[in-house]
PDB file of C-alpha atoms and ligand atoms in Angstrom:
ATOM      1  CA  UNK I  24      83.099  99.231  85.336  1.00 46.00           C
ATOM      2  CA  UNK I  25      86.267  97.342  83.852  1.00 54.00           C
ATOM      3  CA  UNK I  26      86.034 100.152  80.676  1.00 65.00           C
ATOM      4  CA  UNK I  27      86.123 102.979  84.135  1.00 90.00           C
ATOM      5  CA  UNK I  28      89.103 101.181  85.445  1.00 95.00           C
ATOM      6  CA  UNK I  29      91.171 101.003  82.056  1.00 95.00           C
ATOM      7  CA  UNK I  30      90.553 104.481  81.302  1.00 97.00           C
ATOM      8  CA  UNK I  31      92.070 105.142  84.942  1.00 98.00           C
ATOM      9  CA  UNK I  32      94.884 103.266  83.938  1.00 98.00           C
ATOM     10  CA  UNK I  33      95.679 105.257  80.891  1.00 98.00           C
ATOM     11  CA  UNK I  34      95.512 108.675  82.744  1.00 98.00           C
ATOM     12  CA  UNK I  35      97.864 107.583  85.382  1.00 98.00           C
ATOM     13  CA  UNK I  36     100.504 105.872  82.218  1.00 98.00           C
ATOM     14  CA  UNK I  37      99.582 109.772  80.346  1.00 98.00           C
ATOM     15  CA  UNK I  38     100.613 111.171  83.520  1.00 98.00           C
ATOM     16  CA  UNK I  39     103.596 109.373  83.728  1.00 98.00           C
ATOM     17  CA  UNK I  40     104.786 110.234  79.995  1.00 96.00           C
ATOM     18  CA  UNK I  41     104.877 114.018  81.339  1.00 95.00           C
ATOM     19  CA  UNK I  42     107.721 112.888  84.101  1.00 96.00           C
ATOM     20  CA  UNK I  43     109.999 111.290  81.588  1.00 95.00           C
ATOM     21  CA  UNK I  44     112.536 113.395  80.539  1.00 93.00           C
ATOM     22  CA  UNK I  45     113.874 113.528  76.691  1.00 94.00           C
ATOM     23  CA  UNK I  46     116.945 111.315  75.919  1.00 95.00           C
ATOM     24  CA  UNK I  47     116.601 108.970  78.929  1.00 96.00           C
ATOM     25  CA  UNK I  48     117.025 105.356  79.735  1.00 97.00           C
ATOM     26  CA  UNK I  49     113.903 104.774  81.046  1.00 98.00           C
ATOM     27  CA  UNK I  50     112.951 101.514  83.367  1.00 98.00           C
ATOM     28  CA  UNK I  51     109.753  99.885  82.133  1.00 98.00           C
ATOM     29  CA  UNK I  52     107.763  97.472  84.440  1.00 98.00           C
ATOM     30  CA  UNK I  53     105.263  94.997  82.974  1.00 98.00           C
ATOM     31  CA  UNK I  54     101.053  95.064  83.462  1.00 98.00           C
ATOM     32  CA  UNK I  55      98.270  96.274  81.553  1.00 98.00           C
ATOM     33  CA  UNK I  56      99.188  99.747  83.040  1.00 98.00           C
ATOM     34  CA  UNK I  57     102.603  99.548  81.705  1.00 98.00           C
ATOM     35  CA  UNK I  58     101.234  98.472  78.822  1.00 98.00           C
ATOM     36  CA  UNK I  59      99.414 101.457  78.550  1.00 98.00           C
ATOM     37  CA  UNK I  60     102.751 103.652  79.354  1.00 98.00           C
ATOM     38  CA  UNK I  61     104.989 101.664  76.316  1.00 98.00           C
ATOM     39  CA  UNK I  62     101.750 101.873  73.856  1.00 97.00           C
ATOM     40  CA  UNK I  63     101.943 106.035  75.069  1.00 96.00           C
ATOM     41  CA  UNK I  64     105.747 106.060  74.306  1.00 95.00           C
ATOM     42  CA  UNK I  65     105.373 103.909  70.943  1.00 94.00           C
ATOM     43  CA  UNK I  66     103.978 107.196  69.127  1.00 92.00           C
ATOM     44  CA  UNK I  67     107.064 109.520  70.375  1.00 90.00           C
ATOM     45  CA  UNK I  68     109.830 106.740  70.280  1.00 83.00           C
ATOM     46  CA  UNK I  69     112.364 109.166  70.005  1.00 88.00           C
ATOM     47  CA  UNK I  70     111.247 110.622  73.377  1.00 90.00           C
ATOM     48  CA  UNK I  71     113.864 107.990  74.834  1.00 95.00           C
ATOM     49  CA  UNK I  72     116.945 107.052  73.973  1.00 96.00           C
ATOM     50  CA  UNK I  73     116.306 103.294  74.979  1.00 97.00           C
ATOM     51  CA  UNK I  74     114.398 101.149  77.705  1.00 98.00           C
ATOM     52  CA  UNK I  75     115.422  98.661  80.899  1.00 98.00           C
ATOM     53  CA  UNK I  76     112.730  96.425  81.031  1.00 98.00           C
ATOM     54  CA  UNK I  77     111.461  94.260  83.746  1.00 98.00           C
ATOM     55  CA  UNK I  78     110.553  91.424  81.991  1.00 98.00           C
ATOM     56  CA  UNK I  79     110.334  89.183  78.660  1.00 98.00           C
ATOM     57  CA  UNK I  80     106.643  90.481  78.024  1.00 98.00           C
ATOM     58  CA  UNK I  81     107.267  94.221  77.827  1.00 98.00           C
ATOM     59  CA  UNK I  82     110.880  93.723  76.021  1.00 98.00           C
ATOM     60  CA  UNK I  83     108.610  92.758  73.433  1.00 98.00           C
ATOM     61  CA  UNK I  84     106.228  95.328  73.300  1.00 98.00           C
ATOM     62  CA  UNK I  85     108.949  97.742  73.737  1.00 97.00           C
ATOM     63  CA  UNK I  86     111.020  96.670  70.697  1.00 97.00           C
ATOM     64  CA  UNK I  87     107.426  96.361  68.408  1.00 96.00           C
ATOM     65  CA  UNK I  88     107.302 100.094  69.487  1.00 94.00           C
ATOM     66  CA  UNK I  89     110.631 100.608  67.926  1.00 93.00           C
ATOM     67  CA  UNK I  90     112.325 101.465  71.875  1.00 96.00           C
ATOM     68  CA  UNK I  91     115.893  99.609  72.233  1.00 96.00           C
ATOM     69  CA  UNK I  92     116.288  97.715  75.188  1.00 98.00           C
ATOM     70  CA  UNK I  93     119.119  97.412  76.876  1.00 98.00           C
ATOM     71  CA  UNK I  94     121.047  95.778  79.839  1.00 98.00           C
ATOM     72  CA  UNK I  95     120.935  97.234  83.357  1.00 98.00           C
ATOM     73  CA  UNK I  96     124.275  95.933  83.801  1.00 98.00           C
ATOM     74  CA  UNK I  97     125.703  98.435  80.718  1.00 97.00           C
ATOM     75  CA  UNK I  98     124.296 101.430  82.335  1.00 97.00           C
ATOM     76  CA  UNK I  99     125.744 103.117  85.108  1.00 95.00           C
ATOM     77  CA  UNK I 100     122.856 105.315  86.316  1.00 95.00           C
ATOM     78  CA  UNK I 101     118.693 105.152  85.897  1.00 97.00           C
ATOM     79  CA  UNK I 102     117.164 108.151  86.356  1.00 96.00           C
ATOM     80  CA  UNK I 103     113.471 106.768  85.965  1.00 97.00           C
ATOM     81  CA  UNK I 104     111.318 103.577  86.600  1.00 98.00           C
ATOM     82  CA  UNK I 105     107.889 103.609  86.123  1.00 98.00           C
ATOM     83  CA  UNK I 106     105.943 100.480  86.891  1.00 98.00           C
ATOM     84  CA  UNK I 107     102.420  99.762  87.956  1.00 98.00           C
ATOM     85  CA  UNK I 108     101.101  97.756  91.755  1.00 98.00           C
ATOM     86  CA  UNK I 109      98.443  95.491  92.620  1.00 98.00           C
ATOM     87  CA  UNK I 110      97.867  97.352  95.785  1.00 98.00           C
ATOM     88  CA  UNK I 111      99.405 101.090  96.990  1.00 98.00           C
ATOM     89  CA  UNK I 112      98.972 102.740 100.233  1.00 98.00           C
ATOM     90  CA  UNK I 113      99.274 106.704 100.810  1.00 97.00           C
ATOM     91  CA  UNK I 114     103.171 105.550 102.467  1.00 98.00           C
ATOM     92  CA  UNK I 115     103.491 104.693  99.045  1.00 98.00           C
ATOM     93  CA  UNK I 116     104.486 100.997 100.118  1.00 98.00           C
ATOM     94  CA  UNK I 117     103.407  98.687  97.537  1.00 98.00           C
ATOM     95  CA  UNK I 118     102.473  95.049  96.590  1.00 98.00           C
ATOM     96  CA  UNK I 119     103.302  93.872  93.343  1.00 98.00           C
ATOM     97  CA  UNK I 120     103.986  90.654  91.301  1.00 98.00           C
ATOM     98  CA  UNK I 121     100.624  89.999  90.173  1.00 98.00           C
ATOM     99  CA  UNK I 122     102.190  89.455  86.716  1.00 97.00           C
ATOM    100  CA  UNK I 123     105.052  87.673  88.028  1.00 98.00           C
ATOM    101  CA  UNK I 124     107.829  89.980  87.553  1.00 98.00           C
ATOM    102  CA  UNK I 125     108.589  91.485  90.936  1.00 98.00           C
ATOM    103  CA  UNK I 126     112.374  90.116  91.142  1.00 98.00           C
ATOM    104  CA  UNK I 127     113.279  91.759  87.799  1.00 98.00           C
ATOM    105  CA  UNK I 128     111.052  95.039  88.979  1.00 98.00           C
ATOM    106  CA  UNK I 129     112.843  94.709  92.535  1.00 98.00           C
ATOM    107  CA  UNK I 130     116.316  95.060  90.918  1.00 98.00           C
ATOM    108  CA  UNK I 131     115.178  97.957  88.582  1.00 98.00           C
ATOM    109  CA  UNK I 132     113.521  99.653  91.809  1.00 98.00           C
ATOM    110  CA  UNK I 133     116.711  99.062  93.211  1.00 98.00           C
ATOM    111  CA  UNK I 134     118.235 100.863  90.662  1.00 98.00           C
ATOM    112  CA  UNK I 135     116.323 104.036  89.355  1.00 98.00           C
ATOM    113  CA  UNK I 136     116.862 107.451  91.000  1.00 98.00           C
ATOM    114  CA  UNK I 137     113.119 107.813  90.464  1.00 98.00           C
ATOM    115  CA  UNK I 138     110.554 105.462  90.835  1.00 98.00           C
ATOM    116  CA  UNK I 139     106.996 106.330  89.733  1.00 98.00           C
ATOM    117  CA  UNK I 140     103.827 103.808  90.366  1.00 99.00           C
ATOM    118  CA  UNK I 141     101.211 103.886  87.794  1.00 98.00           C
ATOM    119  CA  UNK I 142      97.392 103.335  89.082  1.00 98.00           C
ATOM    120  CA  UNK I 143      94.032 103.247  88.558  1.00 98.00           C
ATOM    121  CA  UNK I 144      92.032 104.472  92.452  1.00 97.00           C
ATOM    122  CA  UNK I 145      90.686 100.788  92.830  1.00 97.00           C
ATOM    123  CA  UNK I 146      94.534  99.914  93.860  1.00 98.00           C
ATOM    124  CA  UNK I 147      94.693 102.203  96.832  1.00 98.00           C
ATOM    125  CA  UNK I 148      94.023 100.514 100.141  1.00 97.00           C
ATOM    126  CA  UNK I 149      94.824 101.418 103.952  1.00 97.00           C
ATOM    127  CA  UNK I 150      96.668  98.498 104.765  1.00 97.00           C
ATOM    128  CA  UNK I 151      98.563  96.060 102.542  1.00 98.00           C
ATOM    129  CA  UNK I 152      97.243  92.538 102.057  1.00 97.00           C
ATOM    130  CA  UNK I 153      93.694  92.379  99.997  1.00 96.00           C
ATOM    131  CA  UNK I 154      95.968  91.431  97.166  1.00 98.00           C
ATOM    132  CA  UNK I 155      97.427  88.024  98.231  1.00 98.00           C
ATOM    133  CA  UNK I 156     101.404  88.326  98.284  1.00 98.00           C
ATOM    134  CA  UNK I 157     103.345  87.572  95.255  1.00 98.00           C
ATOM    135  CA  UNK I 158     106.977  85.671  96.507  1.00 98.00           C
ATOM    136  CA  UNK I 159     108.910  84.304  94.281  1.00 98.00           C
ATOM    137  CA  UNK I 160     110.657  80.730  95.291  1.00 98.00           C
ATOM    138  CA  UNK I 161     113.327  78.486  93.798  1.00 98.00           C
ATOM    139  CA  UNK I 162     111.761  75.553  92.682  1.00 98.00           C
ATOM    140  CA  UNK I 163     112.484  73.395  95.397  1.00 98.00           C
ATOM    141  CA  UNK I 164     112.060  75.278  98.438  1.00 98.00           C
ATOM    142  CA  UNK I 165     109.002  76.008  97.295  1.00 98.00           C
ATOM    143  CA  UNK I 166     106.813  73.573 100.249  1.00 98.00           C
ATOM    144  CA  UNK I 167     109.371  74.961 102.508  1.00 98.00           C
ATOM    145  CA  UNK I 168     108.689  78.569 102.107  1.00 98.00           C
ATOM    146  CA  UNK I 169     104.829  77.575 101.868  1.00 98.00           C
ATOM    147  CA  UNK I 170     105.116  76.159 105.380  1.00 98.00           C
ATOM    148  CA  UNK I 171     107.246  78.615 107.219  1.00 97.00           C
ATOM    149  CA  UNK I 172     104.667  81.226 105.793  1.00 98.00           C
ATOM    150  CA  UNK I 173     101.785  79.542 107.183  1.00 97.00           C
ATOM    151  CA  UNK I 174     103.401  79.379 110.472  1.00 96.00           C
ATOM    152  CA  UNK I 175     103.314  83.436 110.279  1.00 95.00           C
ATOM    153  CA  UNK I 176      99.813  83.281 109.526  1.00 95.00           C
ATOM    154  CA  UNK I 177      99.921  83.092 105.752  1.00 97.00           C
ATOM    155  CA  UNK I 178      98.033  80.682 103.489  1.00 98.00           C
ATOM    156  CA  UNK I 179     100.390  80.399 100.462  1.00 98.00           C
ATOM    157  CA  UNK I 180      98.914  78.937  97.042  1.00 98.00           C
ATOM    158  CA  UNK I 181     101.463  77.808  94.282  1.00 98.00           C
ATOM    159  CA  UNK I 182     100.524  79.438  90.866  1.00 98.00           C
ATOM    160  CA  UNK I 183     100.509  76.223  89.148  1.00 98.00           C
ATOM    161  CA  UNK I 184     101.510  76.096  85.932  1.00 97.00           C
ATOM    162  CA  UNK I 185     103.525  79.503  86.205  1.00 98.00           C
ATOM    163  CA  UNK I 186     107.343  79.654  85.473  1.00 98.00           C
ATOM    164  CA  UNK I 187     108.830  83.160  86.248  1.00 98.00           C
ATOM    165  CA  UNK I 188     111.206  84.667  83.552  1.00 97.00           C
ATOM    166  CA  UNK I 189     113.916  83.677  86.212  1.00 98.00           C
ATOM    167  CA  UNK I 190     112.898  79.616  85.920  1.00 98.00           C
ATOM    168  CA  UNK I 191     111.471  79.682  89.411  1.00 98.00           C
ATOM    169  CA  UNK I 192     108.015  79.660  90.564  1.00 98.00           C
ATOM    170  CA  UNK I 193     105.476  82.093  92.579  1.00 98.00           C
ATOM    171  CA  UNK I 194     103.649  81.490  95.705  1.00 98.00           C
ATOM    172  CA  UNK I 195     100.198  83.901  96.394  1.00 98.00           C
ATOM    173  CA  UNK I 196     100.363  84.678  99.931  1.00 98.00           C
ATOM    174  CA  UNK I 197      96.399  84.797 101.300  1.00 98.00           C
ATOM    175  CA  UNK I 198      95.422  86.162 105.038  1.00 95.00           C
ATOM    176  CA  UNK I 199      99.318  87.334 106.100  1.00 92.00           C
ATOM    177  CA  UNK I 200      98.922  90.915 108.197  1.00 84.00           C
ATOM    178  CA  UNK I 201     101.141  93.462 107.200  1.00 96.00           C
ATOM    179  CA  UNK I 202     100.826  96.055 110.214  1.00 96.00           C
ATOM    180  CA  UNK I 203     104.364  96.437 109.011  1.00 98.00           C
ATOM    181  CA  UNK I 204     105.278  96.244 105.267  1.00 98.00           C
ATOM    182  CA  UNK I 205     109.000  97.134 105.898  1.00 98.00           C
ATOM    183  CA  UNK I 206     109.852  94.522 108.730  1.00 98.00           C
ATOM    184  CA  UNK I 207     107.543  92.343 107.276  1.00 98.00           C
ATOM    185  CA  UNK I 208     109.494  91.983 103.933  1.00 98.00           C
ATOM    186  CA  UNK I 209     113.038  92.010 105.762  1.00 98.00           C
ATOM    187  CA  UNK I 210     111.513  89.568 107.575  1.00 98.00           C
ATOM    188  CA  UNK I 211     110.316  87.219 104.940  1.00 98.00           C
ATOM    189  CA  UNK I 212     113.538  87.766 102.785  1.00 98.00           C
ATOM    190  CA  UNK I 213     115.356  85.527 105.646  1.00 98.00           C
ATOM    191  CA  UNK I 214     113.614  82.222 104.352  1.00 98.00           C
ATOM    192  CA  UNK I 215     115.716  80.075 102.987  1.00 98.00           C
ATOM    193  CA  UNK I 216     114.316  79.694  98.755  1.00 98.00           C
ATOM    194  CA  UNK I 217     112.649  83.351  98.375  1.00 98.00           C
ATOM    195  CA  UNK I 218     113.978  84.612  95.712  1.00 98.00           C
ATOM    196  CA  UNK I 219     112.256  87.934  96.385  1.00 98.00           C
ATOM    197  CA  UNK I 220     109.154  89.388  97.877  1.00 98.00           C
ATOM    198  CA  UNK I 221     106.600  91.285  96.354  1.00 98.00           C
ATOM    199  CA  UNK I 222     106.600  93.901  99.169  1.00 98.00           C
ATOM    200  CA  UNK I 223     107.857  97.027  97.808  1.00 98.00           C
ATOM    201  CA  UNK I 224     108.236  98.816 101.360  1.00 98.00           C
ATOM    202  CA  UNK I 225     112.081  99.174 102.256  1.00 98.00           C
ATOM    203  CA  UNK I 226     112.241 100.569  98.908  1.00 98.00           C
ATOM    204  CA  UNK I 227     108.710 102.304  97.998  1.00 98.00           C
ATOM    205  CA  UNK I 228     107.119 104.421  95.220  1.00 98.00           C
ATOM    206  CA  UNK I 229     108.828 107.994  94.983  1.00 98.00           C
ATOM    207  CA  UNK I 230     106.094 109.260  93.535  1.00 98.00           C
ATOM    208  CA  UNK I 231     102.421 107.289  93.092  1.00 98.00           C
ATOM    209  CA  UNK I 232     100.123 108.235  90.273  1.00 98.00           C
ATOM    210  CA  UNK I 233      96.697 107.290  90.669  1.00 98.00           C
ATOM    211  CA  UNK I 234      94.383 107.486  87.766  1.00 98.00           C
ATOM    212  CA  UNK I 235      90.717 108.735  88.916  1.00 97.00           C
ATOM    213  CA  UNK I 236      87.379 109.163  87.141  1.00 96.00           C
ATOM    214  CA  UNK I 237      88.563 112.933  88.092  1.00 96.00           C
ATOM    215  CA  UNK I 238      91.472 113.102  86.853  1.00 97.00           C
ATOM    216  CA  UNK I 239      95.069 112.171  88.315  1.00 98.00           C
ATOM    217  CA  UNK I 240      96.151 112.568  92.167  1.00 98.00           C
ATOM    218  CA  UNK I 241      99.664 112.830  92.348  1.00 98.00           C
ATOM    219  CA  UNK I 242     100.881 111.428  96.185  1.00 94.00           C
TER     220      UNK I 242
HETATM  221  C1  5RP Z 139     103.709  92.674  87.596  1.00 62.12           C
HETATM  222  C2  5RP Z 139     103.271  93.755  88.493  1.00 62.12           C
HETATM  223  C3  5RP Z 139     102.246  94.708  87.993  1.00 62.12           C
HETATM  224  O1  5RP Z 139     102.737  96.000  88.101  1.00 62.12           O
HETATM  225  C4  5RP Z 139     100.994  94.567  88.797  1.00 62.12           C
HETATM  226  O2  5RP Z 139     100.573  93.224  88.746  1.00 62.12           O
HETATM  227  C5  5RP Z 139      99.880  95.475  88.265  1.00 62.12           C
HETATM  228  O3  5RP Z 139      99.441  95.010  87.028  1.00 62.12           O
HETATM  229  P1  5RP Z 139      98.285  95.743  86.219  1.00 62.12           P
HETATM  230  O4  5RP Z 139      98.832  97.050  85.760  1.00 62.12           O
HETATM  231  O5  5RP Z 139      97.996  94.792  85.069  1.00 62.12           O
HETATM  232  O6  5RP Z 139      97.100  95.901  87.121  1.00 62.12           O
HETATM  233  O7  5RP Z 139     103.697  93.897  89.607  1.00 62.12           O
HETATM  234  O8  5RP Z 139     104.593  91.795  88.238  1.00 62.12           O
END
């Protein structure tokens, strides 16, 4: 079953290899899909002419592939992100941050012309919130923000032992209902201490790839 779901993971990073175009900046995200997009690029390196990258994890891998990485704040346009989810919906609203890098993938979101999510079919739901809700906290807000989410209905858990590449730590969001993903994260943006939510909804997927025992739906 797990050997099914990796193999849908590589079609869907495959897939997303066809959307890059030569000589690009491209925005990498971090995951074991990702992982499978960078390990894709590492035998055409000169595909692109360097990488953005989302966190400390796939800078790494990036560089072992021989891809630069660079700055966002030295480029002045993105034309492509591609990132994997936790859990996608056919709005292509997203959860992500189950590796702990949704502020850093928030910013590149932000930034890219083009944002494609990488999947394997066990990711797709109907409504958000199977996945418990990655949001990122300063340190010490972090019982605040647990508290004002449980008065919304939440049960937040602290990763323990997790430090974000930012220095700040992640709360897992059990039980919230997300009838409405985009009011829902404008809505928990407000607290005081989030740093940033792992709702991908105001901004969503532009185009979702979801690797299938079939083959790849594009949505
Ligand atoms: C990391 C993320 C990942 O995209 C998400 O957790 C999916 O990971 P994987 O591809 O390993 O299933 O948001 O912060």
């Amino acid at each position: 079953m797990a050997r099914d779901t990796d193999a849908n993971k590589r079609r869907a990073a495959l897939a997303a290899l066809e959307l890059v175009p030569s000589g690009v900046t491209v925005g990498v995200g971090t995951g074991s899909t990702v992982n499978l997009f960078i390990d894709a690029l590492a035998a055409i390196p000169a595909r692109v002419r360097s990488a953005v990258s989302s966190s400390q994890a796939s800078s790494a891998r990036l560089r072992a592939a021989g891809i630069a990485v660079v700055d966002l704040n030295e480029l002045a346009d993105l034309a492509l992100y591609v990132d994997g989810a936790d859990e996608a919906t056919a709005a292509r609203h997203l959860i992500k941050g189950g590796g702990g890098a949704l502020t850093c993938e928030k910013i590149i979101a932000a930034a890219a012309r083009r944002f494609v999510c990488i999947i394997d079919d066990t990711k797709m739901v109907t409504t958000l919130g199977r996945f418990p809700l990655p949001i990122e906290v300063i340190p010490m807000a972090r019982a605040l923000v647990a508290r004002q989410l449980t008065a919304r209905g939440g049960r937040a858990l602290w990763r323990q032992g997790f430090i974000t590449d930012n220095g700040n730590h992640i709360l897992d969001v059990h039980d919230l209902s997300i009838a409405d993903p985009v009011a829902l994260e404008r809505e928990l943006n407000q607290i005081a201490g989030v740093v940033s939510v792992g709702l991908f909804a105001a901004r969503p997927a532009d185009v979702l790839l979801v690797g299938t025992a079939q083959g790849v739906q594009t949505r």
